[in-house]
Coordinates of C-alpha atoms in Angstrom, one line a residue:
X12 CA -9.4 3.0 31.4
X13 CA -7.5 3.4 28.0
X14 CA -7.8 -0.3 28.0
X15 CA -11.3 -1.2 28.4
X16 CA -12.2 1.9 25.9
X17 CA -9.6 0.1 23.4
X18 CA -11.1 -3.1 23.6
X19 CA -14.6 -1.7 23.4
X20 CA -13.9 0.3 20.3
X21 CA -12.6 -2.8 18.7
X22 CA -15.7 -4.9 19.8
X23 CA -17.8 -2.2 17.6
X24 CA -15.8 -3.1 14.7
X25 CA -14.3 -6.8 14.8
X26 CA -16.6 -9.5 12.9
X27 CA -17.2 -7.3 9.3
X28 CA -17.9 -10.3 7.4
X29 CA -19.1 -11.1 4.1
X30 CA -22.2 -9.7 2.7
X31 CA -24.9 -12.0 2.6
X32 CA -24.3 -15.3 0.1
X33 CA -20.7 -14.0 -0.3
X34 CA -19.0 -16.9 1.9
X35 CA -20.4 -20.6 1.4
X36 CA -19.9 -22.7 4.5
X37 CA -18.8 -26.5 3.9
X38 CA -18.9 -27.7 7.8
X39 CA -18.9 -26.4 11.6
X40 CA -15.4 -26.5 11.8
X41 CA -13.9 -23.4 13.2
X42 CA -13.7 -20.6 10.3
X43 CA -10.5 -19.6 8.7
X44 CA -9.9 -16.1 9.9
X45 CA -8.4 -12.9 8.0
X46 CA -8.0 -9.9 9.9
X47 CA -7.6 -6.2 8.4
X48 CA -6.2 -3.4 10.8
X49 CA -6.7 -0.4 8.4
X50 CA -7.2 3.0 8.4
X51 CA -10.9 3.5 8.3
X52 CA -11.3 7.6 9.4
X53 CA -7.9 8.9 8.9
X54 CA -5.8 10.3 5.8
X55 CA -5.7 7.0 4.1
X56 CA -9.3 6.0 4.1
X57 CA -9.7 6.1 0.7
X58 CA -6.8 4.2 -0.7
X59 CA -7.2 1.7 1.7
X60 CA -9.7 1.6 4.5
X61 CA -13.5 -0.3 3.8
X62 CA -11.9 -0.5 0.0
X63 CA -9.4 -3.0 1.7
X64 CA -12.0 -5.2 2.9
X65 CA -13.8 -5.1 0.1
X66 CA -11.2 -6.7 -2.0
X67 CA -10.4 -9.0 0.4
X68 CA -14.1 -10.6 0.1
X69 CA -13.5 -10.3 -3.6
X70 CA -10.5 -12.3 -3.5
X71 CA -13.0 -14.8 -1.1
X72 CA -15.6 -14.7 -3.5
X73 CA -13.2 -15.4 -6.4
X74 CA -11.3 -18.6 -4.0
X75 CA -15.1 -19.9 -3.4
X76 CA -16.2 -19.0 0.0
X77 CA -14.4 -22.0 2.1
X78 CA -11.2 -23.6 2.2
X79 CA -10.3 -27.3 4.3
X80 CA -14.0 -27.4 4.4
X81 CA -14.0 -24.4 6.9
X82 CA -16.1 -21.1 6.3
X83 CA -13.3 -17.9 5.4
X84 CA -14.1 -15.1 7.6
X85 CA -12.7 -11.0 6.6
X86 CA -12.6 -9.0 10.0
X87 CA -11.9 -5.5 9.7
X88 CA -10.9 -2.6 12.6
X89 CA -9.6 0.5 13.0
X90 CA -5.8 0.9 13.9
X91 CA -6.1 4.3 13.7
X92 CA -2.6 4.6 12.2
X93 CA -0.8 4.2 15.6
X94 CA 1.6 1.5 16.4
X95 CA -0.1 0.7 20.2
X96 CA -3.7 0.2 18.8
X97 CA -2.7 -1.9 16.1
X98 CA -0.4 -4.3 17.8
X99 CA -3.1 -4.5 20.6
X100 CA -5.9 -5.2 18.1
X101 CA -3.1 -7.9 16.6
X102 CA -3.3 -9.6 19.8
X103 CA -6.4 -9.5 20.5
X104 CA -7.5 -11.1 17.1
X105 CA -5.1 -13.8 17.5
X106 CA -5.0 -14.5 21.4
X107 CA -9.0 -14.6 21.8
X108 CA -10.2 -15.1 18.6
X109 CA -8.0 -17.2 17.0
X110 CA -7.6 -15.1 13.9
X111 CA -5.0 -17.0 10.6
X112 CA -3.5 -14.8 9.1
X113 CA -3.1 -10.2 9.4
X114 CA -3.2 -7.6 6.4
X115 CA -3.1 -4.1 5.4
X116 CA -1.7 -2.3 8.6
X117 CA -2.1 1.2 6.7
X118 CA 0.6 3.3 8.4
X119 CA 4.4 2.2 8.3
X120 CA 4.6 2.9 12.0
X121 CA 1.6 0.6 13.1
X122 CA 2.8 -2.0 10.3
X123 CA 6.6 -2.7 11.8
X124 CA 4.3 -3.3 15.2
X125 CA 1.9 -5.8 13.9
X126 CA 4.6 -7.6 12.4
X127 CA 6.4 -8.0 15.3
X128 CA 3.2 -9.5 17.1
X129 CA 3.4 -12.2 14.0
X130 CA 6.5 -12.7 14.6
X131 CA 5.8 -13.5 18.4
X132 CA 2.6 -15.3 17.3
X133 CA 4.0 -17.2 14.4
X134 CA 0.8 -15.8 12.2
X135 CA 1.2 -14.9 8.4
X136 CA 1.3 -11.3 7.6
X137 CA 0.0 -9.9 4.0
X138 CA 1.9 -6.5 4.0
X139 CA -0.3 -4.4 2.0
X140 CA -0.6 -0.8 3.4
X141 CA 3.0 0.0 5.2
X142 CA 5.1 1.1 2.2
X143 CA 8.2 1.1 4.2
X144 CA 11.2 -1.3 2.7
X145 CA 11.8 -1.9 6.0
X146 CA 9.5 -4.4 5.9
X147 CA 11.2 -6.5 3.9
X148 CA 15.1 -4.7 4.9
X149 CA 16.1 -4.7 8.5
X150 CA 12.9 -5.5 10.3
X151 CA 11.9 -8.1 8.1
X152 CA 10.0 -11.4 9.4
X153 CA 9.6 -15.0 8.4
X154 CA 5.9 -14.8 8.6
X155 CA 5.7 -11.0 6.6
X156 CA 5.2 -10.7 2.9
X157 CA 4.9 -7.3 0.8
X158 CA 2.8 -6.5 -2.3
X159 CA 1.6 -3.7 -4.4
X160 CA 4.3 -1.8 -3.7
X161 CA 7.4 -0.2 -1.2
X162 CA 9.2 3.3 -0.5
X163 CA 12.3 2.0 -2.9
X164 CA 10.2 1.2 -5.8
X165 CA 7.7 4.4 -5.4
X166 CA 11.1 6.7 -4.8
X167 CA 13.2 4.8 -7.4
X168 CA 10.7 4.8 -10.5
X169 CA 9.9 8.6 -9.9
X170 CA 13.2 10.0 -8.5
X171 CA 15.3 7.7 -11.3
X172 CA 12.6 9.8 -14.1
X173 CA 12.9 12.9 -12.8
X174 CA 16.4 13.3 -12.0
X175 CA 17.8 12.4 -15.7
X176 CA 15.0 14.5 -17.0
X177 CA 17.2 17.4 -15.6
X178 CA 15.2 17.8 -12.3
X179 CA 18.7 17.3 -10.6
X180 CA 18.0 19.3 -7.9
X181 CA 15.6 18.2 -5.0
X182 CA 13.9 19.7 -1.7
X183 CA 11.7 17.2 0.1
X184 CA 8.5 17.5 1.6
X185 CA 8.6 14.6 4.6
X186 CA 5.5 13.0 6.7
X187 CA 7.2 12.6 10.1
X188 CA 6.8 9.2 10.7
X189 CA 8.4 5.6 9.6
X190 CA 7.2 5.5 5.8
X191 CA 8.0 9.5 5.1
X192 CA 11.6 8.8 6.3
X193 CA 11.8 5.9 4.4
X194 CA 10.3 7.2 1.5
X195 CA 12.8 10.1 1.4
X196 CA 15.8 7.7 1.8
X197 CA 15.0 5.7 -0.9
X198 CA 14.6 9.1 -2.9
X199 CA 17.5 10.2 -1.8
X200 CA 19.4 7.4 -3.1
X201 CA 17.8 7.4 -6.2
X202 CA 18.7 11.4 -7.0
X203 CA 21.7 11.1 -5.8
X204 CA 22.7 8.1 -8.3
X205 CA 21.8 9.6 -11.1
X206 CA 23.7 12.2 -10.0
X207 CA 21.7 15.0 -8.8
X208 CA 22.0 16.6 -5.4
X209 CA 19.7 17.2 -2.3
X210 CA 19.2 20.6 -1.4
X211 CA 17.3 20.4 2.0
X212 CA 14.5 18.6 3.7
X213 CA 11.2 19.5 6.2
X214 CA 9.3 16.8 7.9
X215 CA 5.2 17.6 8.6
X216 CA 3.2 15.8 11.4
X217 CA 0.7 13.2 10.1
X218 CA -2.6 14.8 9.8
X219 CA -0.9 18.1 8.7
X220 CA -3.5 20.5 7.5
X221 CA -1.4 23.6 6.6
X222 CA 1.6 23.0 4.2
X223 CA 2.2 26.6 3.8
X224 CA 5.4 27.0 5.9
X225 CA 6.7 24.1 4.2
X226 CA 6.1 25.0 0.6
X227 CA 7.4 28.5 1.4
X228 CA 11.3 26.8 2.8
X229 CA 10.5 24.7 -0.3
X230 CA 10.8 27.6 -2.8
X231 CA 13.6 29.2 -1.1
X232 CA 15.7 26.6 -1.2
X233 CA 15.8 27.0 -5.1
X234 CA 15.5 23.3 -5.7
X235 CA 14.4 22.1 -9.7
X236 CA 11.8 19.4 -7.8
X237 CA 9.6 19.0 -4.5
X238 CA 9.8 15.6 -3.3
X239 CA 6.7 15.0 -1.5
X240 CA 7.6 12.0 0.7
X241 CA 4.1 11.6 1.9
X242 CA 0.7 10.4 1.2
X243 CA -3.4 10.1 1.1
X244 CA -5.0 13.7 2.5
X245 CA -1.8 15.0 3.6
X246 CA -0.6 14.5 0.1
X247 CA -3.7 15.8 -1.2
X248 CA -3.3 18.8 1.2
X249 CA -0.1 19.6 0.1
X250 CA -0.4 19.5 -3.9
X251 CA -3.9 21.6 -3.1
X252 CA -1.8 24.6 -1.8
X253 CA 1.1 24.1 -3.8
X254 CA -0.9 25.0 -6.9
X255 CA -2.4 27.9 -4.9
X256 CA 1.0 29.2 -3.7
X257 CA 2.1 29.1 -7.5
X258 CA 4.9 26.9 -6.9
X259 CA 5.2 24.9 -10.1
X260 CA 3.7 28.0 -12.2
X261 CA 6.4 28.7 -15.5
X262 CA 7.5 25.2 -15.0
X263 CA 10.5 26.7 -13.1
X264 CA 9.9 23.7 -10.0
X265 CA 8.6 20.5 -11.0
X266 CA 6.3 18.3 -7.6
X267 CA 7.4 14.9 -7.9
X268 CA 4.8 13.2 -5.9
X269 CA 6.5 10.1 -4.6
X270 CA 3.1 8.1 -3.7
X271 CA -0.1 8.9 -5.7
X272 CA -3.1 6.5 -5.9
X273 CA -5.8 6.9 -8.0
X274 CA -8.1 8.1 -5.1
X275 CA -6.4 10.6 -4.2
X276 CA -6.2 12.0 -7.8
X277 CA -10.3 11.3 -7.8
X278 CA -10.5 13.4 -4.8
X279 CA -7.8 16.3 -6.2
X280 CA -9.4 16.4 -9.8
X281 CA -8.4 15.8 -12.9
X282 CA -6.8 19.2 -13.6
X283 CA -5.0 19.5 -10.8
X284 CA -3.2 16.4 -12.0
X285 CA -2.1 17.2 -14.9
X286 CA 0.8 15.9 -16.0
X287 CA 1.7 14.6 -12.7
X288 CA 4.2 11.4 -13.2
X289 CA 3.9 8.5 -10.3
X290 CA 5.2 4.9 -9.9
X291 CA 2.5 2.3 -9.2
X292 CA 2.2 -1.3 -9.9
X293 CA -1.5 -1.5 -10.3
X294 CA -4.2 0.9 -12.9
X295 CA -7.7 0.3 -12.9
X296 CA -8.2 0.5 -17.2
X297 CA -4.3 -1.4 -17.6
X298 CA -6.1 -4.4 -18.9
X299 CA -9.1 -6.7 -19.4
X300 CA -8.9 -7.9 -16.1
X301 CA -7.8 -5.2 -14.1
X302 CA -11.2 -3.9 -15.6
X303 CA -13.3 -6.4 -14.6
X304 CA -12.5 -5.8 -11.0
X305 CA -12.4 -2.3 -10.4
X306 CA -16.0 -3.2 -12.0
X307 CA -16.8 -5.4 -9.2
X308 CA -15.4 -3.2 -6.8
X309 CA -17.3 0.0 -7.5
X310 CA -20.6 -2.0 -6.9
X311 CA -19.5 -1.6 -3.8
X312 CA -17.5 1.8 -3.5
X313 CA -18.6 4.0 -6.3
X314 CA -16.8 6.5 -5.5
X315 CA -13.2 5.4 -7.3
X316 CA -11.7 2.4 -8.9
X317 CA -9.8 0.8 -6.8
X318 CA -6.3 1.5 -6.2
X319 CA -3.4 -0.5 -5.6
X320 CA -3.7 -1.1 -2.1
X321 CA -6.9 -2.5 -3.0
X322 CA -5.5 -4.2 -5.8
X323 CA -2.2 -5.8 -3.4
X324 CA -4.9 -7.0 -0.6
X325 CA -6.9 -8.8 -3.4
X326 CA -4.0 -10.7 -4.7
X327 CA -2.6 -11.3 -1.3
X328 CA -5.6 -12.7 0.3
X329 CA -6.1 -14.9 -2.5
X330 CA -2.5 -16.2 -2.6
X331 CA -2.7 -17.1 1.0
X332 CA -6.3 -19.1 0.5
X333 CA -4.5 -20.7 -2.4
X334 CA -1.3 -21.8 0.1
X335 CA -3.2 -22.5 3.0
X336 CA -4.9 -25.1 0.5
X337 CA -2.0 -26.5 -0.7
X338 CA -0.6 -26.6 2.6
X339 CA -3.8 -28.5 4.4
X340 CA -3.1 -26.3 6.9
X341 CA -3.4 -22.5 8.9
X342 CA -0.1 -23.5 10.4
X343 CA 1.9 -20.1 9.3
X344 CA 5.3 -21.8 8.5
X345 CA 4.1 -24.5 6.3
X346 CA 1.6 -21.6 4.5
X347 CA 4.1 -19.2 4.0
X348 CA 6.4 -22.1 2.8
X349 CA 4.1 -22.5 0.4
X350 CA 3.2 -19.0 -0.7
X351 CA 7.2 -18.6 -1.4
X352 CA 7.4 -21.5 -3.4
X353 CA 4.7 -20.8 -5.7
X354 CA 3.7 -17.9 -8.2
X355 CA 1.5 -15.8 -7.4
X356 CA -1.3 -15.3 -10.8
X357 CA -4.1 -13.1 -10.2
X358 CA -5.8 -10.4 -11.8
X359 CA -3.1 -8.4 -12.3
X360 CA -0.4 -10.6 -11.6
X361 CA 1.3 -13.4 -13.7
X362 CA 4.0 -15.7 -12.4
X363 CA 5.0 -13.6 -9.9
X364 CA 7.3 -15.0 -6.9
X365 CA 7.8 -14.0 -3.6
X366 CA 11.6 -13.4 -2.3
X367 CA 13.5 -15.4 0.3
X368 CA 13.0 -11.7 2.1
X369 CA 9.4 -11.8 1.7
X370 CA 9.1 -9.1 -0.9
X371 CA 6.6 -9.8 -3.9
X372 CA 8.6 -9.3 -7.1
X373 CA 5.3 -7.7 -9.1
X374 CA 6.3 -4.9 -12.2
X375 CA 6.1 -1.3 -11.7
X376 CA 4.5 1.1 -14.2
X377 CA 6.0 5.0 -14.7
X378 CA 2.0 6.6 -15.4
X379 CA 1.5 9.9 -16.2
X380 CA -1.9 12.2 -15.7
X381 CA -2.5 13.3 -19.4
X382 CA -4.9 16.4 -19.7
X383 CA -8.5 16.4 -19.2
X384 CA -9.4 17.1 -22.8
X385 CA -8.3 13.8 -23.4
X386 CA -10.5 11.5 -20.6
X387 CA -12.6 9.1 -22.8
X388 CA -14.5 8.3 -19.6
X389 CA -15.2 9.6 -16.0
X390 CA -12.1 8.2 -14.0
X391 CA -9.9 7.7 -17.2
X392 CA -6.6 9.3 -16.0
X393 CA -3.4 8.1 -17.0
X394 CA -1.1 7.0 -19.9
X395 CA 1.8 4.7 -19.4
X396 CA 5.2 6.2 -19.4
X397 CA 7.5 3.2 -18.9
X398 CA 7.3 -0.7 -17.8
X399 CA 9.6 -1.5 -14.8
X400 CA 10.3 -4.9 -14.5
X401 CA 11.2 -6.1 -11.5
X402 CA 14.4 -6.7 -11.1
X403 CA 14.9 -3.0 -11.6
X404 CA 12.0 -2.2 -9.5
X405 CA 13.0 -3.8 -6.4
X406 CA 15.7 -3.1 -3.9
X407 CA 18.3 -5.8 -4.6
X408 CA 18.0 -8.2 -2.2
X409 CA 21.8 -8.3 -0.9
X410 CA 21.2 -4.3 -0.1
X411 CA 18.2 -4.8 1.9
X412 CA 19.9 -6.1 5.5
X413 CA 17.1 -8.7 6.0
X414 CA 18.7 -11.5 8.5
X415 CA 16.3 -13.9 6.3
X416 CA 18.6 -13.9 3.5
X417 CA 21.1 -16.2 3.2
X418 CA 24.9 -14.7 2.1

């Protein structure tokens, strides 16, 4: 029974292709295939979910609808943040429909299982929701790459800012699952290098609505920061009733919030931001470009500018076209072959190259949420704090335990 109503809920939502006009056929030949497994009704919805797909048919659009003379399909379904689903849905997509090439995954957990079914499979994966270094450390794959961002580089940028700003006490805040432990690892590090100390850690279930117990062990532990090692509505959740608790008021305990995207500071509003600092690697107003996309992606989504999910998907899927071109071929080990050996240039991108471990080497950015007062336009939210580039960004790759990596 659990079966047939898996397989039924993914027939609802396999073949999301292209809009209308989007996708230009050049023959009859089979279509080039990318599939999404994303989050599309739970906690990260809006920094990845439909937006994912979305910039993955941008990324289409901007390639030119085809490639080897084959019409380039986007499928999209619902993983539902659970390891089983996804790595079911994984096989399914490329056991009966011959589907290329996998991206987003959305949680850590059901990431680490669709890689392993690319792994089995020999299909490329485009690692753009899981922000677990794992990905790239210990359970790294020859066929899975990582962009937009991971747990080291979100803990490190933050963690590295805080601490030596005299924040050098820390109490974390923990989704209970693969990328919260992660994320509070790297963090961990990170304080502790700079020489601050860890006072205590609670892990919250996914989905966690009430925060309260939490924040209360939080503020008894007398720590200077609140790591919040989690992320979409349960981060959103959290910082809600932290302000209502009072935690940060005198400036007493500072929230380091270890992932923020900018939907999820759309959705908190502007002045409950303020002043929040976060590591990304993507802003919808950092330049010309980055503008002109977020442009073309809120014909579609309104709601926000994209974030940098969005923003890792979009460069991704077009890197892979671009491979799979020079390649002549789907076949994953010539494609990723290719995608190593050449820099990925995008929209937001320039001459960036993918590691032997199959991490994409982009820059990170320290932003800050500046006051309200000082918005020049609707979603204008941030200043820049600090360029990371990204060889300080990154995990060094001899730390990382990936069996890819040669000694």
């Amino acid at each position: 029974m659990r079966r047939r109503t898996l397989l039924a809920g993914a027939a609802g939502t396999l073949p999301l292709l292209a809009a209308p006009g989007l996708l230009r056929a050049q023959s009859t030949s089979r279509p080039v295939q990318l599939g999404l497994v994303s989050d599309m009704g739970g906690p990260f919805r809006d920094v990845g979910g439909p937006g994912q797909r979305v910039a993955a048919e941008l990324a289409v659009q901007d390639f030119g609808g085809s490639v080897l003379g084959r019409q380039i399909v986007v499928r999209q379904a619902d993983g539902q943040n659970r390891a089983d689903i996804s790595a079911q849905l994984a096989r399914e997509w490329i056991d009966r429909e011959g589907v290329d090439a996998l991206a987003d995954g959305a949680a850590s957990s059901a990431g680490l299982a669709i890689q392993e079914v690319c792994r089995e499979r020999k299909r490329v994966y485009l690692i753009t929701g899981p922000a677990t270094s794992d990905m790239t450390g210990a359970r790294c794959s020859p066929y899975g790459m990582q962009f937009g961002y991971d747990t080291y580089a979100l803990s490190h940028g933050t963690a590295t800012a805080l601490t030596k700003a005299g924040g050098d006490t820390w109490f974390f805040i923990t989704a209970d699952y693969a990328f919260g432990h992660a994320l509070e690892r790297d963090a961990t590090n990170a304080v502790r290098a700079n020489g601050g100390r860890v006072l205590g850690a609670v892990k919250a279930p996914l989905n966690t609505s009430d925060f309260s117990s939490f924040l209360i062990q939080a503020r008894a532990s007398g720590a200077k920061v609140v790591g919040l090692a989690n992320a979409g509505t349960d981060l959103q959740n959290c910082v809600k009733q932290a302000a209502e608790f009072g935690l940060t008021r005198g400036g007493r305990v500072r929230m380091a919030t270890l992932l923020v995207q900018i939907p999820d500071v759309v959705s908190l509003g502007h002045q409950t931001c303020e002043g929040m600092v976060f590591t990304d690697s993507f802003y919808w107003d950092m330049s010309d470009k980055a503008r002109a996309f977020a442009a073309r992606f809120q014909q579609r989504i309104p709601q926000h500018p994209p974030g940098l999910q969005h923003a890792g998907v979009y460069g991704a899927t077009l890197h892979w076209l671009k491979a799979v071109q020079a390649a002549g071929s789907t076949d994953a080990d010539a494609v990723v072959a290719a995608m190593k050996s050449t820099p990925m240039n995008d929209m937001y991108n320039e001459n960036v190259r993918i590691r032997e471990d199959g991490r994409a080497m982009h820059r990170m950015y320290l932003w800050q949420v500046k006051p309200a007062s000082e918005a020049k336009s609707r979603f204008d939210f941030c200043r820049l704090v600090a360029d990371i580039p990204p060889e300080e960004a990154w995990r060094p790759m001899s730390e990382g335990g990936c069996p890819l990596v040669r000694s």
